[in-house]
Amino acid sequence: MREGDLRGRRVLEVGCGTGRLAAALAERALAKVWAVDPSPEMLAVARERAPRGVAFKQAGAEALPFKDGWFERAVTMLVVHVLDRPLAFAELRRVLGSGGRLVVATFDPAHIHGYWLNRYFPSIAEIDLARFAPADVLTGELRAAGFAEVRTLALHQRKTIDRETALERIRGRHISTFDLIDETEIEAGLNRAVEELPEEVEYRIEWLIVVASCSPGS
Ligand SMILES: C[S@@+](CC[C@H](N)C(=O)[O-])C[C@H]1O[C@@H](n2cnc3c(N)ncnc32)[C@H](O)[C@@H]1O
């Protein structure tokens, strides 16, 4: 939130999912928020929990239903790995006005290398290293889309979850990468996790934050 300079601004969140960030942007950053996601199921949950001041639309990042230059800020969290990024970044650039700023929060490839599920599901690392682009690739794509200045920073978080929560997440296939793994691997990985997971699972999240700015007067 600090990187976005969001207070009171017109902010677009792309790929809002169940709307947690959109709600926080409206409540904590006092931004005027528009949030889009192509999934009607996600939007239904998001609409239920949203505070006043958040408007939702069903749309994908590659075709945003907004006028040129309408937004002052745009944010996207854990979404750019599923997008057609050149199209999506061009759209984000189009809907941001002069001096506008986009903040992309995604996983750094270091996060994929150290992911706590790799031990149980060996395909995850290969699949996600192909999906989560590193800083230099995202920087090049954002510049090509017309952003004048792009900078990146790293954030680290330590998390602990209990064994039952970890197993619930696996059984609920809580990350989209599970959709790309075959059932035999999922079953074997779950059995191994049941046998081996400790009472507490500690892991780190290695965030990559990319801040892309439009030049003033453009
Ligand atoms: C991992 S979830 C992240 C959701 C939310 N940003 C969060 O951090 O909780 C990825 C989201 O991207 C959405 N998504 C998938 N394809 C998309 C697209 N083309 N444009 C925008 N969002 C998309 C999915 O529906 C899903 O809600």
PDB file of C-alpha atoms and ligand atoms in Angstrom:
ATOM      1  CA  MET A   1       0.000   0.000   0.000  1.00  0.00           C
ATOM      2  CA  ARG A   2       2.853   2.372   0.833  1.00  0.00           C
ATOM      3  CA  GLU A   3       4.273   2.021  -2.700  1.00  0.00           C
ATOM      4  CA  GLY A   4       0.951   2.944  -4.273  1.00  0.00           C
ATOM      5  CA  ASP A   5       0.339   6.389  -2.684  1.00  0.00           C
ATOM      6  CA  LEU A   6      -3.349   5.475  -2.735  1.00  0.00           C
ATOM      7  CA  ARG A   7      -5.174   7.698  -0.301  1.00  0.00           C
ATOM      8  CA  GLY A   8      -8.280   9.228  -1.881  1.00  0.00           C
ATOM      9  CA  ARG A   9      -7.288   8.147  -5.370  1.00  0.00           C
ATOM     10  CA  ARG A  10      -9.217   6.356  -8.141  1.00  0.00           C
ATOM     11  CA  VAL A  11      -7.753   2.859  -7.973  1.00  0.00           C
ATOM     12  CA  LEU A  12      -8.315  -0.177 -10.176  1.00  0.00           C
ATOM     13  CA  GLU A  13      -7.618  -3.657  -8.852  1.00  0.00           C
ATOM     14  CA  VAL A  14      -7.266  -6.268 -11.578  1.00  0.00           C
ATOM     15  CA  GLY A  15      -7.923  -9.923 -10.664  1.00  0.00           C
ATOM     16  CA  CYS A  16      -9.503  -9.079  -7.317  1.00  0.00           C
ATOM     17  CA  GLY A  17     -10.515 -12.662  -6.493  1.00  0.00           C
ATOM     18  CA  THR A  18     -12.583 -12.672  -3.300  1.00  0.00           C
ATOM     19  CA  GLY A  19     -11.953  -8.968  -2.806  1.00  0.00           C
ATOM     20  CA  ARG A  20      -9.720  -8.838   0.276  1.00  0.00           C
ATOM     21  CA  LEU A  21      -7.306  -6.280  -1.161  1.00  0.00           C
ATOM     22  CA  ALA A  22     -10.085  -4.174  -2.719  1.00  0.00           C
ATOM     23  CA  ALA A  23     -11.785  -3.993   0.704  1.00  0.00           C
ATOM     24  CA  ALA A  24      -8.521  -3.007   2.411  1.00  0.00           C
ATOM     25  CA  LEU A  25      -7.805  -0.355  -0.218  1.00  0.00           C
ATOM     26  CA  ALA A  26     -11.194   1.233   0.410  1.00  0.00           C
ATOM     27  CA  GLU A  27     -11.169   0.881   4.206  1.00  0.00           C
ATOM     28  CA  ARG A  28      -7.538   1.434   5.110  1.00  0.00           C
ATOM     29  CA  ALA A  29      -6.194   3.527   2.233  1.00  0.00           C
ATOM     30  CA  LEU A  30      -9.515   5.399   1.749  1.00  0.00           C
ATOM     31  CA  ALA A  31      -9.220   4.900  -2.016  1.00  0.00           C
ATOM     32  CA  LYS A  32     -12.147   4.880  -4.480  1.00  0.00           C
ATOM     33  CA  VAL A  33     -11.862   1.349  -5.783  1.00  0.00           C
ATOM     34  CA  TRP A  34     -13.023  -0.411  -8.931  1.00  0.00           C
ATOM     35  CA  ALA A  35     -12.222  -4.121  -8.932  1.00  0.00           C
ATOM     36  CA  VAL A  36     -12.432  -6.595 -11.813  1.00  0.00           C
ATOM     37  CA  ASP A  37     -12.166 -10.356 -12.104  1.00  0.00           C
ATOM     38  CA  PRO A  38     -13.373 -12.672 -14.886  1.00  0.00           C
ATOM     39  CA  SER A  39     -14.714 -15.263 -12.419  1.00  0.00           C
ATOM     40  CA  PRO A  40     -18.385 -14.808 -11.426  1.00  0.00           C
ATOM     41  CA  GLU A  41     -17.833 -17.102  -8.397  1.00  0.00           C
ATOM     42  CA  MET A  42     -14.980 -14.938  -7.085  1.00  0.00           C
ATOM     43  CA  LEU A  43     -16.976 -11.757  -7.699  1.00  0.00           C
ATOM     44  CA  ALA A  44     -20.008 -13.116  -5.830  1.00  0.00           C
ATOM     45  CA  VAL A  45     -17.867 -13.617  -2.696  1.00  0.00           C
ATOM     46  CA  ALA A  46     -16.135 -10.256  -3.190  1.00  0.00           C
ATOM     47  CA  ARG A  47     -19.444  -8.383  -3.493  1.00  0.00           C
ATOM     48  CA  GLU A  48     -20.715  -9.901  -0.232  1.00  0.00           C
ATOM     49  CA  ARG A  49     -17.767  -8.803   1.816  1.00  0.00           C
ATOM     50  CA  ALA A  50     -17.098  -5.450   0.142  1.00  0.00           C
ATOM     51  CA  PRO A  51     -17.446  -2.193   2.047  1.00  0.00           C
ATOM     52  CA  ARG A  52     -19.068   0.854   0.426  1.00  0.00           C
ATOM     53  CA  GLY A  53     -16.789   2.528  -2.028  1.00  0.00           C
ATOM     54  CA  VAL A  54     -15.845  -0.579  -4.021  1.00  0.00           C
ATOM     55  CA  ALA A  55     -17.446  -1.180  -7.431  1.00  0.00           C
ATOM     56  CA  PHE A  56     -17.027  -4.560  -9.114  1.00  0.00           C
ATOM     57  CA  LYS A  57     -17.094  -5.532 -12.777  1.00  0.00           C
ATOM     58  CA  GLN A  58     -16.670  -8.896 -14.451  1.00  0.00           C
ATOM     59  CA  ALA A  59     -13.723  -8.513 -16.822  1.00  0.00           C
ATOM     60  CA  GLY A  60     -10.292  -9.808 -17.676  1.00  0.00           C
ATOM     61  CA  ALA A  61      -7.153  -7.713 -17.627  1.00  0.00           C
ATOM     62  CA  GLU A  62      -6.754  -8.031 -21.389  1.00  0.00           C
ATOM     63  CA  ALA A  63      -9.937  -6.029 -22.146  1.00  0.00           C
ATOM     64  CA  LEU A  64     -10.686  -3.537 -19.395  1.00  0.00           C
ATOM     65  CA  PRO A  65     -14.137  -1.917 -19.576  1.00  0.00           C
ATOM     66  CA  PHE A  66     -12.946   1.601 -18.679  1.00  0.00           C
ATOM     67  CA  LYS A  67     -12.171   4.833 -20.493  1.00  0.00           C
ATOM     68  CA  ASP A  68      -8.617   5.834 -21.389  1.00  0.00           C
ATOM     69  CA  GLY A  69      -6.829   7.555 -18.534  1.00  0.00           C
ATOM     70  CA  TRP A  70      -9.641   7.051 -15.972  1.00  0.00           C
ATOM     71  CA  PHE A  71      -7.490   5.738 -13.100  1.00  0.00           C
ATOM     72  CA  GLU A  72      -4.739   7.276 -10.997  1.00  0.00           C
ATOM     73  CA  ARG A  73      -3.504   3.958  -9.626  1.00  0.00           C
ATOM     74  CA  ALA A  74      -3.802   0.275 -10.513  1.00  0.00           C
ATOM     75  CA  VAL A  75      -2.821  -2.764  -8.484  1.00  0.00           C
ATOM     76  CA  THR A  76      -2.671  -6.445  -9.118  1.00  0.00           C
ATOM     77  CA  MET A  77      -1.746  -9.161  -6.634  1.00  0.00           C
ATOM     78  CA  LEU A  78      -0.831 -12.724  -7.608  1.00  0.00           C
ATOM     79  CA  VAL A  79      -2.432 -12.354 -11.016  1.00  0.00           C
ATOM     80  CA  VAL A  80       0.182 -11.491 -13.669  1.00  0.00           C
ATOM     81  CA  HIS A  81       1.272 -15.154 -13.883  1.00  0.00           C
ATOM     82  CA  VAL A  82      -2.123 -16.076 -15.419  1.00  0.00           C
ATOM     83  CA  LEU A  83      -2.409 -13.167 -17.851  1.00  0.00           C
ATOM     84  CA  ASP A  84      -1.558 -12.515 -21.464  1.00  0.00           C
ATOM     85  CA  ARG A  85       0.873  -9.958 -20.074  1.00  0.00           C
ATOM     86  CA  PRO A  86       1.639  -7.839 -23.180  1.00  0.00           C
ATOM     87  CA  LEU A  87      -2.102  -7.321 -23.767  1.00  0.00           C
ATOM     88  CA  ALA A  88      -2.872  -6.803 -20.091  1.00  0.00           C
ATOM     89  CA  PHE A  89      -0.004  -4.355 -19.493  1.00  0.00           C
ATOM     90  CA  ALA A  90      -1.048  -2.346 -22.580  1.00  0.00           C
ATOM     91  CA  GLU A  91      -4.604  -2.182 -21.203  1.00  0.00           C
ATOM     92  CA  LEU A  92      -3.384  -1.130 -17.770  1.00  0.00           C
ATOM     93  CA  ARG A  93      -1.260   1.589 -19.353  1.00  0.00           C
ATOM     94  CA  ARG A  94      -4.286   2.753 -21.404  1.00  0.00           C
ATOM     95  CA  VAL A  95      -6.615   3.149 -18.420  1.00  0.00           C
ATOM     96  CA  LEU A  96      -4.020   4.979 -16.296  1.00  0.00           C
ATOM     97  CA  GLY A  97      -3.845   8.735 -16.683  1.00  0.00           C
ATOM     98  CA  SER A  98      -0.881  11.062 -16.820  1.00  0.00           C
ATOM     99  CA  GLY A  99       1.392  10.444 -13.810  1.00  0.00           C
ATOM    100  CA  GLY A 100      -0.509   7.211 -13.068  1.00  0.00           C
ATOM    101  CA  ARG A 101       1.124   4.291 -11.298  1.00  0.00           C
ATOM    102  CA  LEU A 102       0.736   0.512 -11.443  1.00  0.00           C
ATOM    103  CA  VAL A 103       1.863  -1.723  -8.583  1.00  0.00           C
ATOM    104  CA  VAL A 104       2.262  -5.413  -9.374  1.00  0.00           C
ATOM    105  CA  ALA A 105       2.698  -7.839  -6.471  1.00  0.00           C
ATOM    106  CA  THR A 106       3.810 -11.295  -7.477  1.00  0.00           C
ATOM    107  CA  PHE A 107       6.065 -14.107  -6.294  1.00  0.00           C
ATOM    108  CA  ASP A 108       9.764 -13.772  -6.973  1.00  0.00           C
ATOM    109  CA  PRO A 109      11.210 -16.928  -8.579  1.00  0.00           C
ATOM    110  CA  ALA A 110      13.140 -17.365  -5.280  1.00  0.00           C
ATOM    111  CA  HIS A 111       9.763 -18.068  -3.677  1.00  0.00           C
ATOM    112  CA  ILE A 112       9.083 -20.881  -6.129  1.00  0.00           C
ATOM    113  CA  HIS A 113      12.519 -22.427  -5.488  1.00  0.00           C
ATOM    114  CA  GLY A 114      11.898 -22.503  -1.730  1.00  0.00           C
ATOM    115  CA  TYR A 115       8.179 -23.324  -1.743  1.00  0.00           C
ATOM    116  CA  TRP A 116       7.105 -25.564   1.141  1.00  0.00           C
ATOM    117  CA  LEU A 117       5.023 -27.822  -1.144  1.00  0.00           C
ATOM    118  CA  ASN A 118       7.896 -28.676  -3.536  1.00  0.00           C
ATOM    119  CA  ARG A 119       8.889 -31.645  -1.363  1.00  0.00           C
ATOM    120  CA  TYR A 120       5.463 -33.255  -1.861  1.00  0.00           C
ATOM    121  CA  PHE A 121       4.631 -32.142  -5.406  1.00  0.00           C
ATOM    122  CA  PRO A 122       7.850 -32.119  -7.475  1.00  0.00           C
ATOM    123  CA  SER A 123       6.173 -30.628 -10.595  1.00  0.00           C
ATOM    124  CA  ILE A 124       5.173 -27.387  -8.880  1.00  0.00           C
ATOM    125  CA  ALA A 125       8.585 -25.725  -9.192  1.00  0.00           C
ATOM    126  CA  GLU A 126       8.932 -26.372 -12.921  1.00  0.00           C
ATOM    127  CA  ILE A 127       5.355 -25.306 -13.694  1.00  0.00           C
ATOM    128  CA  ASP A 128       5.534 -22.136 -11.624  1.00  0.00           C
ATOM    129  CA  LEU A 129       9.014 -21.089 -12.721  1.00  0.00           C
ATOM    130  CA  ALA A 130       7.569 -20.986 -16.246  1.00  0.00           C
ATOM    131  CA  ARG A 131       4.588 -18.882 -15.073  1.00  0.00           C
ATOM    132  CA  PHE A 132       6.078 -16.424 -12.542  1.00  0.00           C
ATOM    133  CA  ALA A 133       8.295 -14.073 -14.525  1.00  0.00           C
ATOM    134  CA  PRO A 134      11.415 -12.595 -12.907  1.00  0.00           C
ATOM    135  CA  ALA A 135      11.939  -8.877 -12.331  1.00  0.00           C
ATOM    136  CA  ASP A 136      13.884  -8.194 -15.543  1.00  0.00           C
ATOM    137  CA  VAL A 137      11.214  -9.823 -17.739  1.00  0.00           C
ATOM    138  CA  LEU A 138       8.356  -7.913 -16.084  1.00  0.00           C
ATOM    139  CA  THR A 139      10.357  -4.687 -16.297  1.00  0.00           C
ATOM    140  CA  GLY A 140      10.951  -5.166 -20.041  1.00  0.00           C
ATOM    141  CA  GLU A 141       7.294  -6.003 -20.681  1.00  0.00           C
ATOM    142  CA  LEU A 142       6.064  -2.962 -18.748  1.00  0.00           C
ATOM    143  CA  ARG A 143       8.455  -0.636 -20.586  1.00  0.00           C
ATOM    144  CA  ALA A 144       7.300  -2.128 -23.905  1.00  0.00           C
ATOM    145  CA  ALA A 145       3.701  -1.401 -22.859  1.00  0.00           C
ATOM    146  CA  GLY A 146       4.564   2.289 -22.505  1.00  0.00           C
ATOM    147  CA  PHE A 147       5.374   2.758 -18.812  1.00  0.00           C
ATOM    148  CA  ALA A 148       8.064   5.424 -18.513  1.00  0.00           C
ATOM    149  CA  GLU A 149       9.737   4.259 -15.310  1.00  0.00           C
ATOM    150  CA  VAL A 150       9.793   0.816 -13.735  1.00  0.00           C
ATOM    151  CA  ARG A 151      11.435  -0.178 -10.457  1.00  0.00           C
ATOM    152  CA  THR A 152      11.336  -3.373  -8.449  1.00  0.00           C
ATOM    153  CA  LEU A 153      11.709  -4.264  -4.808  1.00  0.00           C
ATOM    154  CA  ALA A 154      11.716  -7.425  -2.752  1.00  0.00           C
ATOM    155  CA  LEU A 155       9.652  -8.093   0.381  1.00  0.00           C
ATOM    156  CA  HIS A 156       9.938 -11.130   2.635  1.00  0.00           C
ATOM    157  CA  GLN A 157       7.346 -12.549   5.018  1.00  0.00           C
ATOM    158  CA  ARG A 158       7.675 -15.410   7.469  1.00  0.00           C
ATOM    159  CA  LYS A 159       4.576 -17.505   8.065  1.00  0.00           C
ATOM    160  CA  THR A 160       3.659 -20.431  10.297  1.00  0.00           C
ATOM    161  CA  ILE A 161       0.598 -22.589   9.832  1.00  0.00           C
ATOM    162  CA  ASP A 162      -0.456 -25.678  11.763  1.00  0.00           C
ATOM    163  CA  ARG A 163      -0.448 -29.118  10.218  1.00  0.00           C
ATOM    164  CA  GLU A 164      -4.253 -29.277   9.859  1.00  0.00           C
ATOM    165  CA  THR A 165      -4.364 -25.964   8.005  1.00  0.00           C
ATOM    166  CA  ALA A 166      -1.566 -27.136   5.703  1.00  0.00           C
ATOM    167  CA  LEU A 167      -3.440 -30.357   4.910  1.00  0.00           C
ATOM    168  CA  GLU A 168      -6.700 -28.464   4.395  1.00  0.00           C
ATOM    169  CA  ARG A 169      -4.950 -26.218   1.874  1.00  0.00           C
ATOM    170  CA  ILE A 170      -3.573 -29.190  -0.039  1.00  0.00           C
ATOM    171  CA  ARG A 171      -6.928 -31.012  -0.012  1.00  0.00           C
ATOM    172  CA  GLY A 172      -8.647 -27.811  -1.153  1.00  0.00           C
ATOM    173  CA  ARG A 173      -6.038 -27.444  -3.967  1.00  0.00           C
ATOM    174  CA  HIS A 174      -5.619 -23.870  -2.839  1.00  0.00           C
ATOM    175  CA  ILE A 175      -3.214 -22.773  -5.601  1.00  0.00           C
ATOM    176  CA  SER A 176      -4.038 -22.867  -9.306  1.00  0.00           C
ATOM    177  CA  THR A 177      -0.870 -24.879  -9.972  1.00  0.00           C
ATOM    178  CA  PHE A 178      -2.753 -27.962  -8.695  1.00  0.00           C
ATOM    179  CA  ASP A 179      -4.952 -27.721 -11.817  1.00  0.00           C
ATOM    180  CA  LEU A 180      -1.806 -28.309 -13.901  1.00  0.00           C
ATOM    181  CA  ILE A 181      -0.535 -31.403 -12.030  1.00  0.00           C
ATOM    182  CA  ASP A 182      -1.740 -34.918 -12.733  1.00  0.00           C
ATOM    183  CA  GLU A 183      -3.951 -36.742 -10.237  1.00  0.00           C
ATOM    184  CA  THR A 184      -1.393 -39.477  -9.495  1.00  0.00           C
ATOM    185  CA  GLU A 185       1.140 -36.901  -8.327  1.00  0.00           C
ATOM    186  CA  ILE A 186      -1.490 -35.107  -6.255  1.00  0.00           C
ATOM    187  CA  GLU A 187      -2.568 -38.313  -4.516  1.00  0.00           C
ATOM    188  CA  ALA A 188       1.031 -39.411  -3.831  1.00  0.00           C
ATOM    189  CA  GLY A 189       1.960 -35.926  -2.577  1.00  0.00           C
ATOM    190  CA  LEU A 190      -1.026 -35.751  -0.242  1.00  0.00           C
ATOM    191  CA  ASN A 191      -0.199 -39.195   1.231  1.00  0.00           C
ATOM    192  CA  ARG A 192       3.390 -38.094   1.790  1.00  0.00           C
ATOM    193  CA  ALA A 193       2.286 -34.842   3.393  1.00  0.00           C
ATOM    194  CA  VAL A 194      -0.031 -36.755   5.763  1.00  0.00           C
ATOM    195  CA  GLU A 195       2.922 -38.929   6.819  1.00  0.00           C
ATOM    196  CA  GLU A 196       5.607 -36.260   7.039  1.00  0.00           C
ATOM    197  CA  LEU A 197       4.161 -32.827   7.798  1.00  0.00           C
ATOM    198  CA  PRO A 198       5.265 -31.567  11.221  1.00  0.00           C
ATOM    199  CA  GLU A 199       2.798 -30.048  13.725  1.00  0.00           C
ATOM    200  CA  GLU A 200       3.857 -26.587  12.570  1.00  0.00           C
ATOM    201  CA  VAL A 201       4.816 -25.683   9.015  1.00  0.00           C
ATOM    202  CA  GLU A 202       7.086 -22.654   8.649  1.00  0.00           C
ATOM    203  CA  TYR A 203       7.641 -20.999   5.307  1.00  0.00           C
ATOM    204  CA  ARG A 204       8.729 -17.741   3.733  1.00  0.00           C
ATOM    205  CA  ILE A 205       6.969 -15.694   1.099  1.00  0.00           C
ATOM    206  CA  GLU A 206       9.372 -13.941  -1.261  1.00  0.00           C
ATOM    207  CA  TRP A 207       7.412 -11.116  -2.862  1.00  0.00           C
ATOM    208  CA  LEU A 208       8.451  -9.248  -5.970  1.00  0.00           C
ATOM    209  CA  ILE A 209       6.883  -5.797  -6.133  1.00  0.00           C
ATOM    210  CA  VAL A 210       7.061  -3.926  -9.421  1.00  0.00           C
ATOM    211  CA  VAL A 211       6.138  -0.249  -9.546  1.00  0.00           C
ATOM    212  CA  ALA A 212       5.540   1.131 -13.041  1.00  0.00           C
ATOM    213  CA  SER A 213       4.849   4.829 -13.576  1.00  0.00           C
ATOM    214  CA  CYS A 214       3.393   6.745 -16.507  1.00  0.00           C
ATOM    215  CA  SER A 215       5.196   9.961 -17.314  1.00  0.00           C
ATOM    216  CA  PRO A 216       3.447  13.179 -16.281  1.00  0.00           C
ATOM    217  CA  GLY A 217       1.808  14.741 -19.279  1.00  0.00           C
ATOM    218  CA  SER A 218       1.334  11.472 -21.168  1.00  0.00           C
TER     219      SER A 218
HETATM  220  C1  LIG B   1      -4.376 -16.355  -7.268  1.00  0.00           C
HETATM  221  S1  LIG B   1      -5.886 -15.488  -7.503  1.00  0.00           S
HETATM  222  C2  LIG B   1      -5.490 -13.949  -6.714  1.00  0.00           C
HETATM  223  C3  LIG B   1      -6.719 -13.234  -6.266  1.00  0.00           C
HETATM  224  C4  LIG B   1      -6.444 -11.941  -5.461  1.00  0.00           C
HETATM  225  N1  LIG B   1      -5.741 -10.953  -6.220  1.00  0.00           N
HETATM  226  C5  LIG B   1      -5.690 -12.275  -4.191  1.00  0.00           C
HETATM  227  O1  LIG B   1      -4.504 -11.962  -4.095  1.00  0.00           O
HETATM  228  O2  LIG B   1      -6.310 -12.879  -3.302  1.00  0.00           O
HETATM  229  C6  LIG B   1      -5.844 -15.108  -9.236  1.00  0.00           C
HETATM  230  C7  LIG B   1      -7.080 -14.337  -9.702  1.00  0.00           C
HETATM  231  O3  LIG B   1      -6.881 -13.945 -11.061  1.00  0.00           O
HETATM  232  C8  LIG B   1      -8.110 -14.044 -11.710  1.00  0.00           C
HETATM  233  N2  LIG B   1      -7.869 -14.092 -13.166  1.00  0.00           N
HETATM  234  C9  LIG B   1      -7.715 -15.172 -13.970  1.00  0.00           C
HETATM  235  N3  LIG B   1      -7.552 -14.787 -15.242  1.00  0.00           N
HETATM  236  C10 LIG B   1      -7.616 -13.417 -15.240  1.00  0.00           C
HETATM  237  C11 LIG B   1      -7.565 -12.420 -16.265  1.00  0.00           C
HETATM  238  N4  LIG B   1      -7.375 -12.747 -17.541  1.00  0.00           N
HETATM  239  N5  LIG B   1      -7.700 -11.123 -15.903  1.00  0.00           N
HETATM  240  C12 LIG B   1      -7.854 -10.771 -14.614  1.00  0.00           C
HETATM  241  N6  LIG B   1      -7.934 -11.679 -13.601  1.00  0.00           N
HETATM  242  C13 LIG B   1      -7.812 -12.978 -13.920  1.00  0.00           C
HETATM  243  C14 LIG B   1      -8.722 -15.309 -11.138  1.00  0.00           C
HETATM  244  O4  LIG B   1     -10.126 -15.373 -11.373  1.00  0.00           O
HETATM  245  C15 LIG B   1      -8.373 -15.153  -9.676  1.00  0.00           C
HETATM  246  O5  LIG B   1      -9.355 -14.440  -8.969  1.00  0.00           O
END
